[in-house]
Short mmCIF file of C-alpha atoms in Angstrom, two decimals:
data_model
loop_
_atom_site.label_atom_id
_atom_site.label_comp_id
_atom_site.label_asym_id
_atom_site.label_seq_id
_atom_site.Cartn_x
_atom_site.Cartn_y
_atom_site.Cartn_z
CA UNK A 1 81.94 107.45 112.99
CA UNK A 2 79.94 109.68 116.04
CA UNK A 3 77.58 106.81 115.66
CA UNK A 4 79.46 104.51 115.91
CA UNK A 5 81.41 105.98 119.02
CA UNK A 6 77.56 106.46 120.55
CA UNK A 7 76.20 103.30 120.05
CA UNK A 8 79.70 101.76 121.25
CA UNK A 9 78.74 98.41 122.48
CA UNK A 10 76.08 98.25 119.90
CA UNK A 11 78.50 97.62 117.34
CA UNK A 12 80.63 94.98 118.63
CA UNK A 13 78.17 92.45 117.26
CA UNK A 14 79.43 94.11 113.72
CA UNK A 15 83.06 91.77 114.73
CA UNK A 16 81.51 88.25 114.58
CA UNK A 17 77.71 88.14 113.62
CA UNK A 18 77.12 84.74 114.53
CA UNK A 19 79.69 84.88 117.45
CA UNK A 20 78.19 84.35 120.97
CA UNK A 21 80.10 86.43 123.23
CA UNK A 22 80.55 87.33 127.01
CA UNK A 23 80.53 90.42 128.94
CA UNK A 24 84.28 90.79 128.89
CA UNK A 25 84.49 90.62 124.73
CA UNK A 26 81.76 93.32 124.53
CA UNK A 27 84.11 95.56 127.22
CA UNK A 28 86.97 94.45 125.07
CA UNK A 29 85.73 95.36 121.96
CA UNK A 30 83.70 98.39 122.84
CA UNK A 31 86.62 99.81 124.94
CA UNK A 32 84.16 100.89 127.55
CA UNK A 33 85.40 100.78 131.27
CA UNK A 34 81.59 102.00 132.54
CA UNK A 35 79.94 98.74 133.89
CA UNK A 36 76.25 100.74 133.77
CA UNK A 37 77.64 102.25 130.26
CA UNK A 38 78.08 98.93 129.08
CA UNK A 39 74.53 96.98 131.09
CA UNK A 40 72.42 99.54 129.78
CA UNK A 41 73.36 99.45 126.64
CA UNK A 42 72.90 95.71 126.55
CA UNK A 43 69.65 96.29 128.86
CA UNK A 44 68.50 98.74 125.35
CA UNK A 45 69.75 96.07 123.31
CA UNK A 46 67.33 93.32 124.86
CA UNK A 47 64.41 95.48 125.01
CA UNK A 48 64.42 95.97 121.47
CA UNK A 49 65.01 92.13 120.54
CA UNK A 50 68.19 92.83 118.75
CA UNK A 51 70.19 90.70 121.03
CA UNK A 52 69.70 87.45 123.32
CA UNK A 53 70.78 86.71 126.50
CA UNK A 54 71.45 83.00 127.25
CA UNK A 55 73.14 81.65 130.85
CA UNK A 56 76.05 79.32 129.47
CA UNK A 57 77.08 77.84 132.95
CA UNK A 58 78.32 80.41 135.41
CA UNK A 59 78.30 82.74 132.14
CA UNK A 60 75.91 85.15 130.63
CA UNK A 61 76.07 84.82 126.30
CA UNK A 62 74.95 87.85 124.05
CA UNK A 63 74.36 87.09 120.69
CA UNK A 64 72.57 88.82 117.44
CA UNK A 65 68.53 87.57 117.40
CA UNK A 66 68.67 87.61 113.58
CA UNK A 67 64.89 86.23 113.86
CA UNK A 68 64.48 89.90 113.93
CA UNK A 69 63.40 92.13 111.51
CA UNK A 70 64.43 95.30 113.75
CA UNK A 71 68.03 93.39 114.26
CA UNK A 72 68.51 93.03 110.78
CA UNK A 73 67.67 96.53 109.39
CA UNK A 74 69.30 98.07 112.33
CA UNK A 75 72.96 96.22 111.99
CA UNK A 76 72.67 96.67 108.33
CA UNK A 77 72.26 100.03 109.15
CA UNK A 78 75.13 100.46 111.27
CA UNK A 79 77.49 98.68 108.94
CA UNK A 80 76.82 100.16 106.04
CA UNK A 81 77.42 103.92 108.37
CA UNK A 82 80.57 102.00 109.07
CA UNK A 83 82.35 101.71 106.13
CA UNK A 84 80.65 105.01 104.56
CA UNK A 85 82.76 106.58 107.48
CA UNK A 86 85.63 105.32 105.79
CA UNK A 87 88.18 107.49 104.77
CA UNK A 88 90.52 104.99 102.84
CA UNK A 89 87.53 103.75 100.43
CA UNK A 90 87.16 106.07 96.92
CA UNK A 91 83.83 106.18 97.87
CA UNK A 92 83.35 107.92 94.64
CA UNK A 93 83.87 104.85 92.77
CA UNK A 94 82.04 102.65 94.78
CA UNK A 95 78.95 105.28 94.26
CA UNK A 96 79.38 104.95 90.49
CA UNK A 97 79.98 101.08 90.27
CA UNK A 98 76.34 100.86 92.76
CA UNK A 99 74.75 103.18 90.38
CA UNK A 100 75.89 100.94 87.23
CA UNK A 101 74.56 97.46 89.18
CA UNK A 102 71.28 99.59 89.95
CA UNK A 103 70.58 99.41 86.02
CA UNK A 104 70.05 95.86 86.09
CA UNK A 105 68.47 95.65 89.48
CA UNK A 106 67.79 97.10 92.56
CA UNK A 107 67.80 94.73 94.71
CA UNK A 108 71.44 93.97 95.59
CA UNK A 109 74.19 93.72 98.18
CA UNK A 110 77.03 95.59 97.91
CA UNK A 111 80.69 94.61 99.97
CA UNK A 112 84.29 96.27 99.41
CA UNK A 113 86.95 92.79 100.21
CA UNK A 114 90.51 92.50 100.54
CA UNK A 115 93.12 95.08 101.44
CA UNK A 116 90.82 98.12 101.03
CA UNK A 117 88.78 96.49 104.22
CA UNK A 118 91.25 96.11 105.94
CA UNK A 119 92.74 99.59 105.57
CA UNK A 120 95.80 97.72 103.92
CA UNK A 121 96.39 98.97 100.44
CA UNK A 122 98.62 100.04 98.89
CA UNK A 123 98.76 102.39 95.50
CA UNK A 124 98.81 98.78 93.42
CA UNK A 125 95.77 97.56 95.39
CA UNK A 126 92.81 96.32 93.04
CA UNK A 127 90.14 97.71 94.38
CA UNK A 128 87.64 93.67 95.09
CA UNK A 129 84.21 94.75 94.66
CA UNK A 130 81.74 91.64 95.82
CA UNK A 131 78.05 91.89 94.10
CA UNK A 132 75.50 89.64 95.44
CA UNK A 133 72.23 89.80 93.14
CA UNK A 134 69.18 87.47 93.58
CA UNK A 135 69.08 83.96 92.27
CA UNK A 136 66.96 85.27 89.07
CA UNK A 137 69.65 87.71 88.17
CA UNK A 138 72.31 86.57 85.23
CA UNK A 139 75.87 87.63 86.65
CA UNK A 140 77.36 88.28 83.92
CA UNK A 141 74.76 91.05 83.11
CA UNK A 142 76.11 93.21 86.07
CA UNK A 143 79.60 92.31 85.24
CA UNK A 144 79.25 93.89 81.75
CA UNK A 145 76.95 96.97 82.99
CA UNK A 146 80.14 97.66 85.18
CA UNK A 147 83.14 96.29 82.85
CA UNK A 148 84.19 99.66 81.13
CA UNK A 149 83.93 101.60 85.13
CA UNK A 150 86.13 98.72 86.81
CA UNK A 151 88.82 98.70 84.10
CA UNK A 152 88.76 102.76 83.63
CA UNK A 153 88.83 103.45 87.26
CA UNK A 154 91.91 104.17 89.25
CA UNK A 155 91.96 101.85 91.09
CA UNK A 156 91.05 98.76 89.41
CA UNK A 157 88.44 97.17 90.52
CA UNK A 158 88.40 93.27 90.32
CA UNK A 159 84.72 92.25 90.55
CA UNK A 160 82.84 89.40 91.58
CA UNK A 161 79.27 88.81 91.05
CA UNK A 162 77.63 86.02 92.65
CA UNK A 163 73.70 85.13 93.48
CA UNK A 164 72.60 84.31 96.60
CA UNK A 165 72.58 80.98 96.72
CA UNK A 166 76.22 80.47 95.54
CA UNK A 167 77.24 81.72 98.14
CA UNK A 168 74.65 80.59 100.75
CA UNK A 169 76.43 77.04 99.20
CA UNK A 170 79.76 78.48 100.34
CA UNK A 171 78.81 79.19 103.34
CA UNK A 172 77.61 75.69 103.99
CA UNK A 173 80.37 74.16 102.88
CA UNK A 174 83.11 72.27 104.97
CA UNK A 175 86.31 73.45 102.88
CA UNK A 176 87.52 77.36 103.07
CA UNK A 177 86.16 79.99 100.36
CA UNK A 178 86.49 82.84 98.78
CA UNK A 179 82.53 83.47 100.59
CA UNK A 180 83.48 82.50 104.04
CA UNK A 181 86.47 85.11 103.37
CA UNK A 182 84.38 88.18 102.72
CA UNK A 183 82.38 88.06 105.40
CA UNK A 184 84.81 87.92 107.52
CA UNK A 185 86.64 90.79 105.86
CA UNK A 186 84.77 93.51 104.25
CA UNK A 187 83.34 96.61 104.18
CA UNK A 188 78.96 96.66 103.43
CA UNK A 189 77.96 99.47 100.83
CA UNK A 190 74.24 98.23 100.09
CA UNK A 191 71.62 95.33 101.10
CA UNK A 192 72.61 95.78 104.53
CA UNK A 193 69.75 93.89 105.53
CA UNK A 194 69.40 91.63 102.39
CA UNK A 195 73.14 90.80 103.93
CA UNK A 196 72.59 89.77 107.55
CA UNK A 197 69.06 88.02 106.23
CA UNK A 198 71.96 85.48 103.91
CA UNK A 199 73.88 85.82 107.27
CA UNK A 200 71.15 84.51 108.73
CA UNK A 201 69.81 81.52 106.62
CA UNK A 202 74.13 80.65 106.45
CA UNK A 203 74.13 80.27 110.35
CA UNK A 204 70.86 77.81 110.70
CA UNK A 205 72.94 76.08 108.03
CA UNK A 206 75.84 75.45 110.52
CA UNK A 207 78.17 78.38 109.34
CA UNK A 208 79.75 79.61 112.23
CA UNK A 209 82.97 81.82 110.61
#
């Protein structure tokens, strides 16, 4: 986790990427007390067009600039790095699932959600896996390819496969649903920039967490 410690201010924007946050939020989430360190980090992120700053009343609010490709690539990388640094996740199993999905399509997003994403798993917990694929791909073909590995693995895998459009529909809905749940609580292992593409589109359609 050395990279995330080095860029602790950058990482606070992973918590709720759709949210505008204050300096106090950043100080609390980053655990940094040095004002100069925090402001230098914020200036760097603004210079690289990764975040935006706006004045609202007497407050300054900071948010991700999700119109920028640089933002999607960088934040996607940070999310994947954070996930791959997790000690409690069976990474070899995640890698096997990713390799099997790749046989069907090279373009997909792979997330872990549920108890493993919260680091609250027990010996009886399943590994909840979400794969998001292109709209042209049949989710059943990915489910079929991963079926045997999911059933025989330890821990057992509870697999969900959604097309991109289905995820956007869930995030755009006024009702609570599984899509909103896994966006709020997940570890991202593949397809970081594509994930932030979806998130940006969902935010444009009213998603706010």
